[in-house]
mmCIF file with all atom_site columns, C-alpha atoms in Angstrom:
data_model
loop_
_atom_site.group_PDB
_atom_site.id
_atom_site.type_symbol
_atom_site.label_atom_id
_atom_site.label_alt_id
_atom_site.label_comp_id
_atom_site.label_asym_id
_atom_site.label_entity_id
_atom_site.label_seq_id
_atom_site.pdbx_PDB_ins_code
_atom_site.Cartn_x
_atom_site.Cartn_y
_atom_site.Cartn_z
_atom_site.occupancy
_atom_site.B_iso_or_equiv
_atom_site.pdbx_formal_charge
_atom_site.auth_seq_id
_atom_site.auth_comp_id
_atom_site.auth_asym_id
_atom_site.auth_atom_id
_atom_site.pdbx_PDB_model_num
ATOM 1   C CA . UNK A 1 1   ? -6.539  -19.865 12.534  1.00 74.00 ? 1   UNK A CA 1
ATOM 2   C CA . UNK A 1 2   ? -10.176 -18.760 12.564  1.00 82.00 ? 2   UNK A CA 1
ATOM 3   C CA . UNK A 1 3   ? -12.424 -19.409 15.545  1.00 89.00 ? 3   UNK A CA 1
ATOM 4   C CA . UNK A 1 4   ? -14.824 -20.917 13.000  1.00 94.00 ? 4   UNK A CA 1
ATOM 5   C CA . UNK A 1 5   ? -13.636 -24.028 11.165  1.00 95.00 ? 5   UNK A CA 1
ATOM 6   C CA . UNK A 1 6   ? -14.965 -25.041 7.763   1.00 97.00 ? 6   UNK A CA 1
ATOM 7   C CA . UNK A 1 7   ? -13.885 -27.825 5.412   1.00 97.00 ? 7   UNK A CA 1
ATOM 8   C CA . UNK A 1 8   ? -11.657 -26.506 2.656   1.00 97.00 ? 8   UNK A CA 1
ATOM 9   C CA . UNK A 1 9   ? -13.717 -28.078 -0.087  1.00 97.00 ? 9   UNK A CA 1
ATOM 10  C CA . UNK A 1 10  ? -16.850 -30.055 -0.824  1.00 98.00 ? 10  UNK A CA 1
ATOM 11  C CA . UNK A 1 11  ? -18.231 -31.342 -4.089  1.00 97.00 ? 11  UNK A CA 1
ATOM 12  C CA . UNK A 1 12  ? -21.416 -32.752 -5.503  1.00 97.00 ? 12  UNK A CA 1
ATOM 13  C CA . UNK A 1 13  ? -23.162 -33.543 -8.749  1.00 97.00 ? 13  UNK A CA 1
ATOM 14  C CA . UNK A 1 14  ? -26.043 -31.565 -10.196 1.00 97.00 ? 14  UNK A CA 1
ATOM 15  C CA . UNK A 1 15  ? -29.282 -32.437 -8.435  1.00 97.00 ? 15  UNK A CA 1
ATOM 16  C CA . UNK A 1 16  ? -27.564 -33.774 -5.343  1.00 97.00 ? 16  UNK A CA 1
ATOM 17  C CA . UNK A 1 17  ? -27.440 -32.192 -1.881  1.00 97.00 ? 17  UNK A CA 1
ATOM 18  C CA . UNK A 1 18  ? -24.352 -31.088 -0.019  1.00 98.00 ? 18  UNK A CA 1
ATOM 19  C CA . UNK A 1 19  ? -23.740 -29.836 3.485   1.00 98.00 ? 19  UNK A CA 1
ATOM 20  C CA . UNK A 1 20  ? -21.004 -27.470 4.644   1.00 98.00 ? 20  UNK A CA 1
ATOM 21  C CA . UNK A 1 21  ? -20.192 -27.387 8.338   1.00 97.00 ? 21  UNK A CA 1
ATOM 22  C CA . UNK A 1 22  ? -18.966 -24.510 10.468  1.00 96.00 ? 22  UNK A CA 1
ATOM 23  C CA . UNK A 1 23  ? -17.621 -25.508 13.856  1.00 94.00 ? 23  UNK A CA 1
ATOM 24  C CA . UNK A 1 24  ? -16.885 -23.001 16.572  1.00 92.00 ? 24  UNK A CA 1
ATOM 25  C CA . UNK A 1 25  ? -13.514 -23.886 18.046  1.00 88.00 ? 25  UNK A CA 1
ATOM 26  C CA . UNK A 1 26  ? -13.674 -21.032 20.517  1.00 79.00 ? 26  UNK A CA 1
ATOM 27  C CA . UNK A 1 27  ? -15.675 -21.248 23.723  1.00 77.00 ? 27  UNK A CA 1
ATOM 28  C CA . UNK A 1 28  ? -16.558 -17.570 23.357  1.00 80.00 ? 28  UNK A CA 1
ATOM 29  C CA . UNK A 1 29  ? -19.247 -17.660 20.685  1.00 75.00 ? 29  UNK A CA 1
ATOM 30  C CA . UNK A 1 30  ? -22.174 -16.601 22.787  1.00 76.00 ? 30  UNK A CA 1
ATOM 31  C CA . UNK A 1 31  ? -25.270 -18.646 22.043  1.00 79.00 ? 31  UNK A CA 1
ATOM 32  C CA . UNK A 1 32  ? -24.072 -19.171 18.456  1.00 84.00 ? 32  UNK A CA 1
ATOM 33  C CA . UNK A 1 33  ? -27.533 -18.019 17.389  1.00 86.00 ? 33  UNK A CA 1
ATOM 34  C CA . UNK A 1 34  ? -26.452 -15.372 14.907  1.00 91.00 ? 34  UNK A CA 1
ATOM 35  C CA . UNK A 1 35  ? -24.631 -17.460 12.334  1.00 94.00 ? 35  UNK A CA 1
ATOM 36  C CA . UNK A 1 36  ? -24.777 -16.307 8.736   1.00 96.00 ? 36  UNK A CA 1
ATOM 37  C CA . UNK A 1 37  ? -23.570 -17.768 5.478   1.00 98.00 ? 37  UNK A CA 1
ATOM 38  C CA . UNK A 1 38  ? -22.235 -15.881 2.463   1.00 98.00 ? 38  UNK A CA 1
ATOM 39  C CA . UNK A 1 39  ? -21.781 -17.076 -1.102  1.00 98.00 ? 39  UNK A CA 1
ATOM 40  C CA . UNK A 1 40  ? -18.911 -15.665 -3.146  1.00 98.00 ? 40  UNK A CA 1
ATOM 41  C CA . UNK A 1 41  ? -18.380 -16.252 -6.841  1.00 98.00 ? 41  UNK A CA 1
ATOM 42  C CA . UNK A 1 42  ? -14.896 -15.635 -8.259  1.00 96.00 ? 42  UNK A CA 1
ATOM 43  C CA . UNK A 1 43  ? -14.100 -11.959 -8.585  1.00 95.00 ? 43  UNK A CA 1
ATOM 44  C CA . UNK A 1 44  ? -17.336 -10.911 -6.932  1.00 97.00 ? 44  UNK A CA 1
ATOM 45  C CA . UNK A 1 45  ? -18.350 -9.595  -3.545  1.00 97.00 ? 45  UNK A CA 1
ATOM 46  C CA . UNK A 1 46  ? -20.048 -12.032 -1.180  1.00 97.00 ? 46  UNK A CA 1
ATOM 47  C CA . UNK A 1 47  ? -23.824 -12.214 -0.894  1.00 97.00 ? 47  UNK A CA 1
ATOM 48  C CA . UNK A 1 48  ? -25.894 -13.278 2.110   1.00 97.00 ? 48  UNK A CA 1
ATOM 49  C CA . UNK A 1 49  ? -27.708 -16.600 1.743   1.00 97.00 ? 49  UNK A CA 1
ATOM 50  C CA . UNK A 1 50  ? -28.550 -17.505 5.361   1.00 97.00 ? 50  UNK A CA 1
ATOM 51  C CA . UNK A 1 51  ? -28.912 -15.371 8.504   1.00 95.00 ? 51  UNK A CA 1
ATOM 52  C CA . UNK A 1 52  ? -29.885 -16.136 12.093  1.00 94.00 ? 52  UNK A CA 1
ATOM 53  C CA . UNK A 1 53  ? -28.673 -19.732 11.564  1.00 95.00 ? 53  UNK A CA 1
ATOM 54  C CA . UNK A 1 54  ? -31.749 -20.829 9.593   1.00 96.00 ? 54  UNK A CA 1
ATOM 55  C CA . UNK A 1 55  ? -33.391 -17.842 7.871   1.00 95.00 ? 55  UNK A CA 1
ATOM 56  C CA . UNK A 1 56  ? -33.260 -17.130 4.158   1.00 96.00 ? 56  UNK A CA 1
ATOM 57  C CA . UNK A 1 57  ? -33.186 -13.469 3.136   1.00 93.00 ? 57  UNK A CA 1
ATOM 58  C CA . UNK A 1 58  ? -35.690 -12.386 0.537   1.00 92.00 ? 58  UNK A CA 1
ATOM 59  C CA . UNK A 1 59  ? -34.715 -13.539 -2.922  1.00 94.00 ? 59  UNK A CA 1
ATOM 60  C CA . UNK A 1 60  ? -32.536 -16.466 -1.842  1.00 96.00 ? 60  UNK A CA 1
ATOM 61  C CA . UNK A 1 61  ? -33.509 -19.821 -3.305  1.00 96.00 ? 61  UNK A CA 1
ATOM 62  C CA . UNK A 1 62  ? -35.280 -22.257 -0.979  1.00 96.00 ? 62  UNK A CA 1
ATOM 63  C CA . UNK A 1 63  ? -32.647 -24.787 -2.008  1.00 98.00 ? 63  UNK A CA 1
ATOM 64  C CA . UNK A 1 64  ? -30.455 -23.133 0.621   1.00 98.00 ? 64  UNK A CA 1
ATOM 65  C CA . UNK A 1 65  ? -31.100 -24.029 4.244   1.00 97.00 ? 65  UNK A CA 1
ATOM 66  C CA . UNK A 1 66  ? -29.276 -23.628 7.527   1.00 97.00 ? 66  UNK A CA 1
ATOM 67  C CA . UNK A 1 67  ? -29.210 -25.531 10.777  1.00 96.00 ? 67  UNK A CA 1
ATOM 68  C CA . UNK A 1 68  ? -27.256 -25.824 13.994  1.00 95.00 ? 68  UNK A CA 1
ATOM 69  C CA . UNK A 1 69  ? -26.353 -28.545 16.453  1.00 94.00 ? 69  UNK A CA 1
ATOM 70  C CA . UNK A 1 70  ? -24.379 -27.519 19.493  1.00 90.00 ? 70  UNK A CA 1
ATOM 71  C CA . UNK A 1 71  ? -21.353 -25.560 18.349  1.00 91.00 ? 71  UNK A CA 1
ATOM 72  C CA . UNK A 1 72  ? -21.632 -26.615 14.704  1.00 95.00 ? 72  UNK A CA 1
ATOM 73  C CA . UNK A 1 73  ? -23.708 -24.733 12.159  1.00 96.00 ? 73  UNK A CA 1
ATOM 74  C CA . UNK A 1 74  ? -24.405 -26.165 8.734   1.00 97.00 ? 74  UNK A CA 1
ATOM 75  C CA . UNK A 1 75  ? -25.403 -24.922 5.308   1.00 98.00 ? 75  UNK A CA 1
ATOM 76  C CA . UNK A 1 76  ? -27.226 -27.385 3.077   1.00 98.00 ? 76  UNK A CA 1
ATOM 77  C CA . UNK A 1 77  ? -27.757 -26.826 -0.615  1.00 98.00 ? 77  UNK A CA 1
ATOM 78  C CA . UNK A 1 78  ? -30.241 -29.178 -2.214  1.00 97.00 ? 78  UNK A CA 1
ATOM 79  C CA . UNK A 1 79  ? -30.821 -29.802 -5.910  1.00 97.00 ? 79  UNK A CA 1
ATOM 80  C CA . UNK A 1 80  ? -27.307 -28.617 -6.736  1.00 98.00 ? 80  UNK A CA 1
ATOM 81  C CA . UNK A 1 81  ? -27.001 -26.419 -9.793  1.00 97.00 ? 81  UNK A CA 1
ATOM 82  C CA . UNK A 1 82  ? -23.904 -25.361 -11.672 1.00 97.00 ? 82  UNK A CA 1
ATOM 83  C CA . UNK A 1 83  ? -24.397 -21.759 -10.560 1.00 97.00 ? 83  UNK A CA 1
ATOM 84  C CA . UNK A 1 84  ? -24.016 -22.883 -6.926  1.00 98.00 ? 84  UNK A CA 1
ATOM 85  C CA . UNK A 1 85  ? -20.311 -23.461 -7.557  1.00 98.00 ? 85  UNK A CA 1
ATOM 86  C CA . UNK A 1 86  ? -18.698 -20.809 -5.381  1.00 98.00 ? 86  UNK A CA 1
ATOM 87  C CA . UNK A 1 87  ? -16.927 -20.216 -2.087  1.00 98.00 ? 87  UNK A CA 1
ATOM 88  C CA . UNK A 1 88  ? -19.058 -20.222 1.052   1.00 98.00 ? 88  UNK A CA 1
ATOM 89  C CA . UNK A 1 89  ? -18.217 -18.493 4.325   1.00 98.00 ? 89  UNK A CA 1
ATOM 90  C CA . UNK A 1 90  ? -19.869 -18.797 7.688   1.00 97.00 ? 90  UNK A CA 1
ATOM 91  C CA . UNK A 1 91  ? -19.838 -15.786 9.974   1.00 96.00 ? 91  UNK A CA 1
ATOM 92  C CA . UNK A 1 92  ? -20.572 -15.234 13.643  1.00 94.00 ? 92  UNK A CA 1
ATOM 93  C CA . UNK A 1 93  ? -19.585 -13.459 16.807  1.00 89.00 ? 93  UNK A CA 1
ATOM 94  C CA . UNK A 1 94  ? -16.518 -15.050 18.399  1.00 84.00 ? 94  UNK A CA 1
ATOM 95  C CA . UNK A 1 95  ? -13.682 -14.269 20.795  1.00 83.00 ? 95  UNK A CA 1
ATOM 96  C CA . UNK A 1 96  ? -15.021 -10.843 21.655  1.00 82.00 ? 96  UNK A CA 1
ATOM 97  C CA . UNK A 1 97  ? -15.214 -9.800  18.025  1.00 86.00 ? 97  UNK A CA 1
ATOM 98  C CA . UNK A 1 98  ? -18.664 -9.084  16.600  1.00 88.00 ? 98  UNK A CA 1
ATOM 99  C CA . UNK A 1 99  ? -17.679 -10.409 13.179  1.00 92.00 ? 99  UNK A CA 1
ATOM 100 C CA . UNK A 1 100 ? -15.550 -13.471 12.514  1.00 93.00 ? 100 UNK A CA 1
ATOM 101 C CA . UNK A 1 101 ? -15.520 -15.384 9.256   1.00 96.00 ? 101 UNK A CA 1
ATOM 102 C CA . UNK A 1 102 ? -14.805 -19.052 8.819   1.00 96.00 ? 102 UNK A CA 1
ATOM 103 C CA . UNK A 1 103 ? -11.951 -19.984 6.535   1.00 96.00 ? 103 UNK A CA 1
ATOM 104 C CA . UNK A 1 104 ? -14.278 -20.637 3.628   1.00 97.00 ? 104 UNK A CA 1
ATOM 105 C CA . UNK A 1 105 ? -15.332 -23.731 1.700   1.00 98.00 ? 105 UNK A CA 1
ATOM 106 C CA . UNK A 1 106 ? -14.965 -24.169 -2.037  1.00 98.00 ? 106 UNK A CA 1
ATOM 107 C CA . UNK A 1 107 ? -17.971 -25.919 -3.522  1.00 98.00 ? 107 UNK A CA 1
ATOM 108 C CA . UNK A 1 108 ? -17.373 -27.738 -6.783  1.00 97.00 ? 108 UNK A CA 1
ATOM 109 C CA . UNK A 1 109 ? -20.329 -28.947 -8.805  1.00 97.00 ? 109 UNK A CA 1
ATOM 110 C CA . UNK A 1 110 ? -19.033 -31.903 -10.780 1.00 91.00 ? 110 UNK A CA 1
ATOM 111 C CA . UNK B 2 1   ? -30.768 0.776   -4.046  1.00 90.00 ? 1   UNK B CA 1
ATOM 112 C CA . UNK B 2 2   ? -27.704 1.456   -1.930  1.00 94.00 ? 2   UNK B CA 1
ATOM 113 C CA . UNK B 2 3   ? -24.369 1.344   -3.709  1.00 97.00 ? 3   UNK B CA 1
ATOM 114 C CA . UNK B 2 4   ? -20.874 1.410   -2.226  1.00 97.00 ? 4   UNK B CA 1
ATOM 115 C CA . UNK B 2 5   ? -17.689 2.215   -4.108  1.00 98.00 ? 5   UNK B CA 1
ATOM 116 C CA . UNK B 2 6   ? -14.157 1.882   -2.788  1.00 98.00 ? 6   UNK B CA 1
ATOM 117 C CA . UNK B 2 7   ? -11.420 4.209   -3.976  1.00 97.00 ? 7   UNK B CA 1
ATOM 118 C CA . UNK B 2 8   ? -7.778  4.824   -3.195  1.00 96.00 ? 8   UNK B CA 1
ATOM 119 C CA . UNK B 2 9   ? -4.232  3.997   -4.259  1.00 96.00 ? 9   UNK B CA 1
ATOM 120 C CA . UNK B 2 10  ? -3.699  0.522   -5.631  1.00 95.00 ? 10  UNK B CA 1
ATOM 121 C CA . UNK B 2 11  ? -0.051  0.450   -4.607  1.00 97.00 ? 11  UNK B CA 1
ATOM 122 C CA . UNK B 2 12  ? 1.377   1.306   -1.203  1.00 98.00 ? 12  UNK B CA 1
ATOM 123 C CA . UNK B 2 13  ? 4.982   1.051   -0.084  1.00 97.00 ? 13  UNK B CA 1
ATOM 124 C CA . UNK B 2 14  ? 5.924   -1.068  2.950   1.00 97.00 ? 14  UNK B CA 1
ATOM 125 C CA . UNK B 2 15  ? 5.813   0.787   6.284   1.00 97.00 ? 15  UNK B CA 1
ATOM 126 C CA . UNK B 2 16  ? 3.518   3.455   4.838   1.00 98.00 ? 16  UNK B CA 1
ATOM 127 C CA . UNK B 2 17  ? -0.181  4.008   5.529   1.00 98.00 ? 17  UNK B CA 1
ATOM 128 C CA . UNK B 2 18  ? -2.895  2.508   3.357   1.00 98.00 ? 18  UNK B CA 1
ATOM 129 C CA . UNK B 2 19  ? -5.839  4.876   2.871   1.00 98.00 ? 19  UNK B CA 1
ATOM 130 C CA . UNK B 2 20  ? -9.150  3.955   1.279   1.00 98.00 ? 20  UNK B CA 1
ATOM 131 C CA . UNK B 2 21  ? -12.501 5.670   0.988   1.00 98.00 ? 21  UNK B CA 1
ATOM 132 C CA . UNK B 2 22  ? -15.932 4.156   0.511   1.00 98.00 ? 22  UNK B CA 1
ATOM 133 C CA . UNK B 2 23  ? -18.505 6.415   -1.107  1.00 97.00 ? 23  UNK B CA 1
ATOM 134 C CA . UNK B 2 24  ? -22.120 5.551   -0.460  1.00 97.00 ? 24  UNK B CA 1
ATOM 135 C CA . UNK B 2 25  ? -24.959 6.403   -2.824  1.00 96.00 ? 25  UNK B CA 1
ATOM 136 C CA . UNK B 2 26  ? -28.670 5.715   -2.593  1.00 94.00 ? 26  UNK B CA 1
ATOM 137 C CA . UNK B 2 27  ? -28.816 6.279   1.143   1.00 91.00 ? 27  UNK B CA 1
ATOM 138 C CA . UNK B 2 28  ? -27.442 8.444   3.923   1.00 91.00 ? 28  UNK B CA 1
ATOM 139 C CA . UNK B 2 29  ? -24.499 7.151   5.889   1.00 92.00 ? 29  UNK B CA 1
ATOM 140 C CA . UNK B 2 30  ? -25.665 9.001   8.992   1.00 88.00 ? 30  UNK B CA 1
ATOM 141 C CA . UNK B 2 31  ? -29.161 7.605   9.304   1.00 84.00 ? 31  UNK B CA 1
ATOM 142 C CA . UNK B 2 32  ? -30.752 4.270   10.042  1.00 84.00 ? 32  UNK B CA 1
ATOM 143 C CA . UNK B 2 33  ? -29.646 1.231   12.008  1.00 88.00 ? 33  UNK B CA 1
ATOM 144 C CA . UNK B 2 34  ? -26.513 0.373   10.066  1.00 93.00 ? 34  UNK B CA 1
ATOM 145 C CA . UNK B 2 35  ? -22.895 -0.503  10.569  1.00 94.00 ? 35  UNK B CA 1
ATOM 146 C CA . UNK B 2 36  ? -20.450 0.615   7.879   1.00 95.00 ? 36  UNK B CA 1
ATOM 147 C CA . UNK B 2 37  ? -17.671 -1.907  7.602   1.00 97.00 ? 37  UNK B CA 1
ATOM 148 C CA . UNK B 2 38  ? -14.311 -2.755  6.048   1.00 98.00 ? 38  UNK B CA 1
ATOM 149 C CA . UNK B 2 39  ? -13.354 -6.310  5.110   1.00 98.00 ? 39  UNK B CA 1
ATOM 150 C CA . UNK B 2 40  ? -10.351 -7.600  3.202   1.00 98.00 ? 40  UNK B CA 1
ATOM 151 C CA . UNK B 2 41  ? -9.440  -10.719 1.279   1.00 98.00 ? 41  UNK B CA 1
ATOM 152 C CA . UNK B 2 42  ? -5.908  -11.695 0.244   1.00 97.00 ? 42  UNK B CA 1
ATOM 153 C CA . UNK B 2 43  ? -5.728  -13.392 -3.128  1.00 96.00 ? 43  UNK B CA 1
ATOM 154 C CA . UNK B 2 44  ? -6.912  -16.973 -2.903  1.00 95.00 ? 44  UNK B CA 1
ATOM 155 C CA . UNK B 2 45  ? -7.696  -16.662 0.795   1.00 96.00 ? 45  UNK B CA 1
ATOM 156 C CA . UNK B 2 46  ? -10.657 -16.029 3.045   1.00 96.00 ? 46  UNK B CA 1
ATOM 157 C CA . UNK B 2 47  ? -12.466 -12.946 4.262   1.00 97.00 ? 47  UNK B CA 1
ATOM 158 C CA . UNK B 2 48  ? -11.048 -10.949 7.164   1.00 96.00 ? 48  UNK B CA 1
ATOM 159 C CA . UNK B 2 49  ? -13.120 -8.401  9.036   1.00 96.00 ? 49  UNK B CA 1
ATOM 160 C CA . UNK B 2 50  ? -11.211 -5.184  9.748   1.00 97.00 ? 50  UNK B CA 1
ATOM 161 C CA . UNK B 2 51  ? -13.645 -2.973  11.615  1.00 96.00 ? 51  UNK B CA 1
ATOM 162 C CA . UNK B 2 52  ? -16.854 -1.006  11.519  1.00 95.00 ? 52  UNK B CA 1
ATOM 163 C CA . UNK B 2 53  ? -18.638 2.027   12.828  1.00 91.00 ? 53  UNK B CA 1
ATOM 164 C CA . UNK B 2 54  ? -22.260 2.558   13.722  1.00 91.00 ? 54  UNK B CA 1
ATOM 165 C CA . UNK B 2 55  ? -24.331 5.524   12.653  1.00 82.00 ? 55  UNK B CA 1
ATOM 166 C CA . UNK B 2 56  ? -24.120 6.858   16.218  1.00 80.00 ? 56  UNK B CA 1
ATOM 167 C CA . UNK B 2 57  ? -20.336 6.874   16.036  1.00 82.00 ? 57  UNK B CA 1
ATOM 168 C CA . UNK B 2 58  ? -19.553 3.675   17.943  1.00 88.00 ? 58  UNK B CA 1
ATOM 169 C CA . UNK B 2 59  ? -16.647 1.767   16.416  1.00 92.00 ? 59  UNK B CA 1
ATOM 170 C CA . UNK B 2 60  ? -15.476 -1.847  16.648  1.00 93.00 ? 60  UNK B CA 1
ATOM 171 C CA . UNK B 2 61  ? -12.118 -3.147  15.464  1.00 94.00 ? 61  UNK B CA 1
ATOM 172 C CA . UNK B 2 62  ? -10.615 -6.536  14.775  1.00 93.00 ? 62  UNK B CA 1
ATOM 173 C CA . UNK B 2 63  ? -8.394  -7.340  17.758  1.00 91.00 ? 63  UNK B CA 1
ATOM 174 C CA . UNK B 2 64  ? -5.594  -8.405  15.415  1.00 92.00 ? 64  UNK B CA 1
ATOM 175 C CA . UNK B 2 65  ? -5.603  -5.116  13.493  1.00 95.00 ? 65  UNK B CA 1
ATOM 176 C CA . UNK B 2 66  ? -6.826  -2.669  16.110  1.00 95.00 ? 66  UNK B CA 1
ATOM 177 C CA . UNK B 2 67  ? -3.432  -1.109  16.785  1.00 96.00 ? 67  UNK B CA 1
ATOM 178 C CA . UNK B 2 68  ? -2.990  -0.117  13.139  1.00 97.00 ? 68  UNK B CA 1
ATOM 179 C CA . UNK B 2 69  ? -6.532  0.772   12.023  1.00 97.00 ? 69  UNK B CA 1
ATOM 180 C CA . UNK B 2 70  ? -8.340  4.091   12.029  1.00 95.00 ? 70  UNK B CA 1
ATOM 181 C CA . UNK B 2 71  ? -11.880 4.482   10.754  1.00 95.00 ? 71  UNK B CA 1
ATOM 182 C CA . UNK B 2 72  ? -13.434 7.837   10.029  1.00 92.00 ? 72  UNK B CA 1
ATOM 183 C CA . UNK B 2 73  ? -16.539 9.229   8.414   1.00 91.00 ? 73  UNK B CA 1
ATOM 184 C CA . UNK B 2 74  ? -17.390 12.367  6.455   1.00 91.00 ? 74  UNK B CA 1
ATOM 185 C CA . UNK B 2 75  ? -21.155 12.731  6.513   1.00 90.00 ? 75  UNK B CA 1
ATOM 186 C CA . UNK B 2 76  ? -21.044 15.813  4.264   1.00 93.00 ? 76  UNK B CA 1
ATOM 187 C CA . UNK B 2 77  ? -19.561 13.673  1.497   1.00 94.00 ? 77  UNK B CA 1
ATOM 188 C CA . UNK B 2 78  ? -21.484 10.551  2.501   1.00 95.00 ? 78  UNK B CA 1
ATOM 189 C CA . UNK B 2 79  ? -18.339 8.499   2.668   1.00 95.00 ? 79  UNK B CA 1
ATOM 190 C CA . UNK B 2 80  ? -16.244 6.674   5.226   1.00 95.00 ? 80  UNK B CA 1
ATOM 191 C CA . UNK B 2 81  ? -12.567 5.881   5.269   1.00 96.00 ? 81  UNK B CA 1
ATOM 192 C CA . UNK B 2 82  ? -10.005 3.341   6.361   1.00 97.00 ? 82  UNK B CA 1
ATOM 193 C CA . UNK B 2 83  ? -6.414  3.985   7.325   1.00 98.00 ? 83  UNK B CA 1
ATOM 194 C CA . UNK B 2 84  ? -4.085  1.072   7.990   1.00 98.00 ? 84  UNK B CA 1
ATOM 195 C CA . UNK B 2 85  ? -0.635  2.033   9.185   1.00 97.00 ? 85  UNK B CA 1
ATOM 196 C CA . UNK B 2 86  ? 2.757   0.331   8.951   1.00 97.00 ? 86  UNK B CA 1
ATOM 197 C CA . UNK B 2 87  ? 1.713   -1.937  6.119   1.00 98.00 ? 87  UNK B CA 1
ATOM 198 C CA . UNK B 2 88  ? 3.631   -4.995  4.980   1.00 98.00 ? 88  UNK B CA 1
ATOM 199 C CA . UNK B 2 89  ? 3.226   -7.420  2.104   1.00 97.00 ? 89  UNK B CA 1
ATOM 200 C CA . UNK B 2 90  ? 0.797   -9.352  4.302   1.00 97.00 ? 90  UNK B CA 1
ATOM 201 C CA . UNK B 2 91  ? -1.648  -6.464  3.951   1.00 98.00 ? 91  UNK B CA 1
ATOM 202 C CA . UNK B 2 92  ? -1.904  -6.994  0.197   1.00 98.00 ? 92  UNK B CA 1
ATOM 203 C CA . UNK B 2 93  ? -5.548  -7.836  -0.449  1.00 98.00 ? 93  UNK B CA 1
ATOM 204 C CA . UNK B 2 94  ? -8.804  -6.864  -2.052  1.00 98.00 ? 94  UNK B CA 1
ATOM 205 C CA . UNK B 2 95  ? -10.454 -4.434  0.332   1.00 98.00 ? 95  UNK B CA 1
ATOM 206 C CA . UNK B 2 96  ? -14.245 -4.309  0.505   1.00 98.00 ? 96  UNK B CA 1
ATOM 207 C CA . UNK B 2 97  ? -16.522 -1.823  2.172   1.00 98.00 ? 97  UNK B CA 1
ATOM 208 C CA . UNK B 2 98  ? -19.958 -3.074  3.154   1.00 97.00 ? 98  UNK B CA 1
ATOM 209 C CA . UNK B 2 99  ? -23.116 -2.192  5.043   1.00 96.00 ? 99  UNK B CA 1
ATOM 210 C CA . UNK B 2 100 ? -24.540 -4.245  7.872   1.00 95.00 ? 100 UNK B CA 1
ATOM 211 C CA . UNK B 2 101 ? -28.274 -3.930  8.353   1.00 92.00 ? 101 UNK B CA 1
ATOM 212 C CA . UNK B 2 102 ? -30.286 -4.856  11.424  1.00 90.00 ? 102 UNK B CA 1
ATOM 213 C CA . UNK B 2 103 ? -32.516 -7.838  10.845  1.00 87.00 ? 103 UNK B CA 1
ATOM 214 C CA . UNK B 2 104 ? -35.658 -8.849  12.742  1.00 85.00 ? 104 UNK B CA 1
ATOM 215 C CA . UNK B 2 105 ? -33.618 -10.870 15.221  1.00 87.00 ? 105 UNK B CA 1
ATOM 216 C CA . UNK B 2 106 ? -31.785 -7.712  16.227  1.00 86.00 ? 106 UNK B CA 1
ATOM 217 C CA . UNK B 2 107 ? -28.469 -8.905  14.775  1.00 88.00 ? 107 UNK B CA 1
ATOM 218 C CA . UNK B 2 108 ? -26.673 -7.294  11.886  1.00 92.00 ? 108 UNK B CA 1
ATOM 219 C CA . UNK B 2 109 ? -25.765 -8.870  8.556   1.00 95.00 ? 109 UNK B CA 1
ATOM 220 C CA . UNK B 2 110 ? -24.011 -7.641  5.431   1.00 96.00 ? 110 UNK B CA 1
ATOM 221 C CA . UNK B 2 111 ? -26.603 -6.656  2.850   1.00 94.00 ? 111 UNK B CA 1
ATOM 222 C CA . UNK B 2 112 ? -24.679 -4.383  0.473   1.00 96.00 ? 112 UNK B CA 1
ATOM 223 C CA . UNK B 2 113 ? -21.029 -4.564  -0.577  1.00 97.00 ? 113 UNK B CA 1
ATOM 224 C CA . UNK B 2 114 ? -18.723 -2.550  -2.757  1.00 97.00 ? 114 UNK B CA 1
ATOM 225 C CA . UNK B 2 115 ? -17.056 -4.272  -5.678  1.00 97.00 ? 115 UNK B CA 1
ATOM 226 C CA . UNK B 2 116 ? -13.721 -4.351  -3.879  1.00 97.00 ? 116 UNK B CA 1
ATOM 227 C CA . UNK B 2 117 ? -10.415 -2.703  -4.662  1.00 98.00 ? 117 UNK B CA 1
ATOM 228 C CA . UNK B 2 118 ? -7.028  -4.396  -4.847  1.00 98.00 ? 118 UNK B CA 1
ATOM 229 C CA . UNK B 2 119 ? -4.284  -2.857  -2.762  1.00 98.00 ? 119 UNK B CA 1
ATOM 230 C CA . UNK B 2 120 ? -0.763  -4.148  -3.256  1.00 98.00 ? 120 UNK B CA 1
ATOM 231 C CA . UNK B 2 121 ? 1.986   -3.443  -0.746  1.00 98.00 ? 121 UNK B CA 1
ATOM 232 C CA . UNK B 2 122 ? 5.300   -3.383  -2.534  1.00 96.00 ? 122 UNK B CA 1
ATOM 233 C CA . UNK B 2 123 ? 8.344   -1.195  -2.917  1.00 95.00 ? 123 UNK B CA 1
#
């Protein structure tokens, strides 16, 4: 059981927006200010889409955005495209470990 | 452009030691503000962080794997290695090596990954 809880799956239609949550179930997550999100297509290595809760690395589409409220971080993808269909993982410090991944969320674009 | 490539046996017997190497090209493993990391992913499951070392030699390990993991580095070959002892079927996974780079906030994030290598634990 990860210290970071994500929904197993979310879905949306092309053009719509979806939000994936990442809730820290541990009390030891520091300020929860260093949350990142990774996108993983089948058979591929993950790629960084959000860092520092809200920042987009260079080259990442502005359709991806991050936010945080209390102990829950969120990834929002707007204007869904078929290529957004992938698994998404949040990542943060937790429970004394510098790197903990959430369980992952499978995004299906209907 | 930094590239990472995992290598090692694809099949390991139960109770033996899994050994993998990650060869880095396009940059020196001994310079810069980077962590060099191992992550694994069982088939159909999520990512699990194994451990990492910093360019100054500091290492961090997953608490759940710490007793079985050894990380090492060979700067002359520009590669780093993972050893996981006393393996069981539960250690069957795709193993990734990756680099964590320091961002403006001062925190580290994964910016380059290897393609991953499947290791199966079976007799």
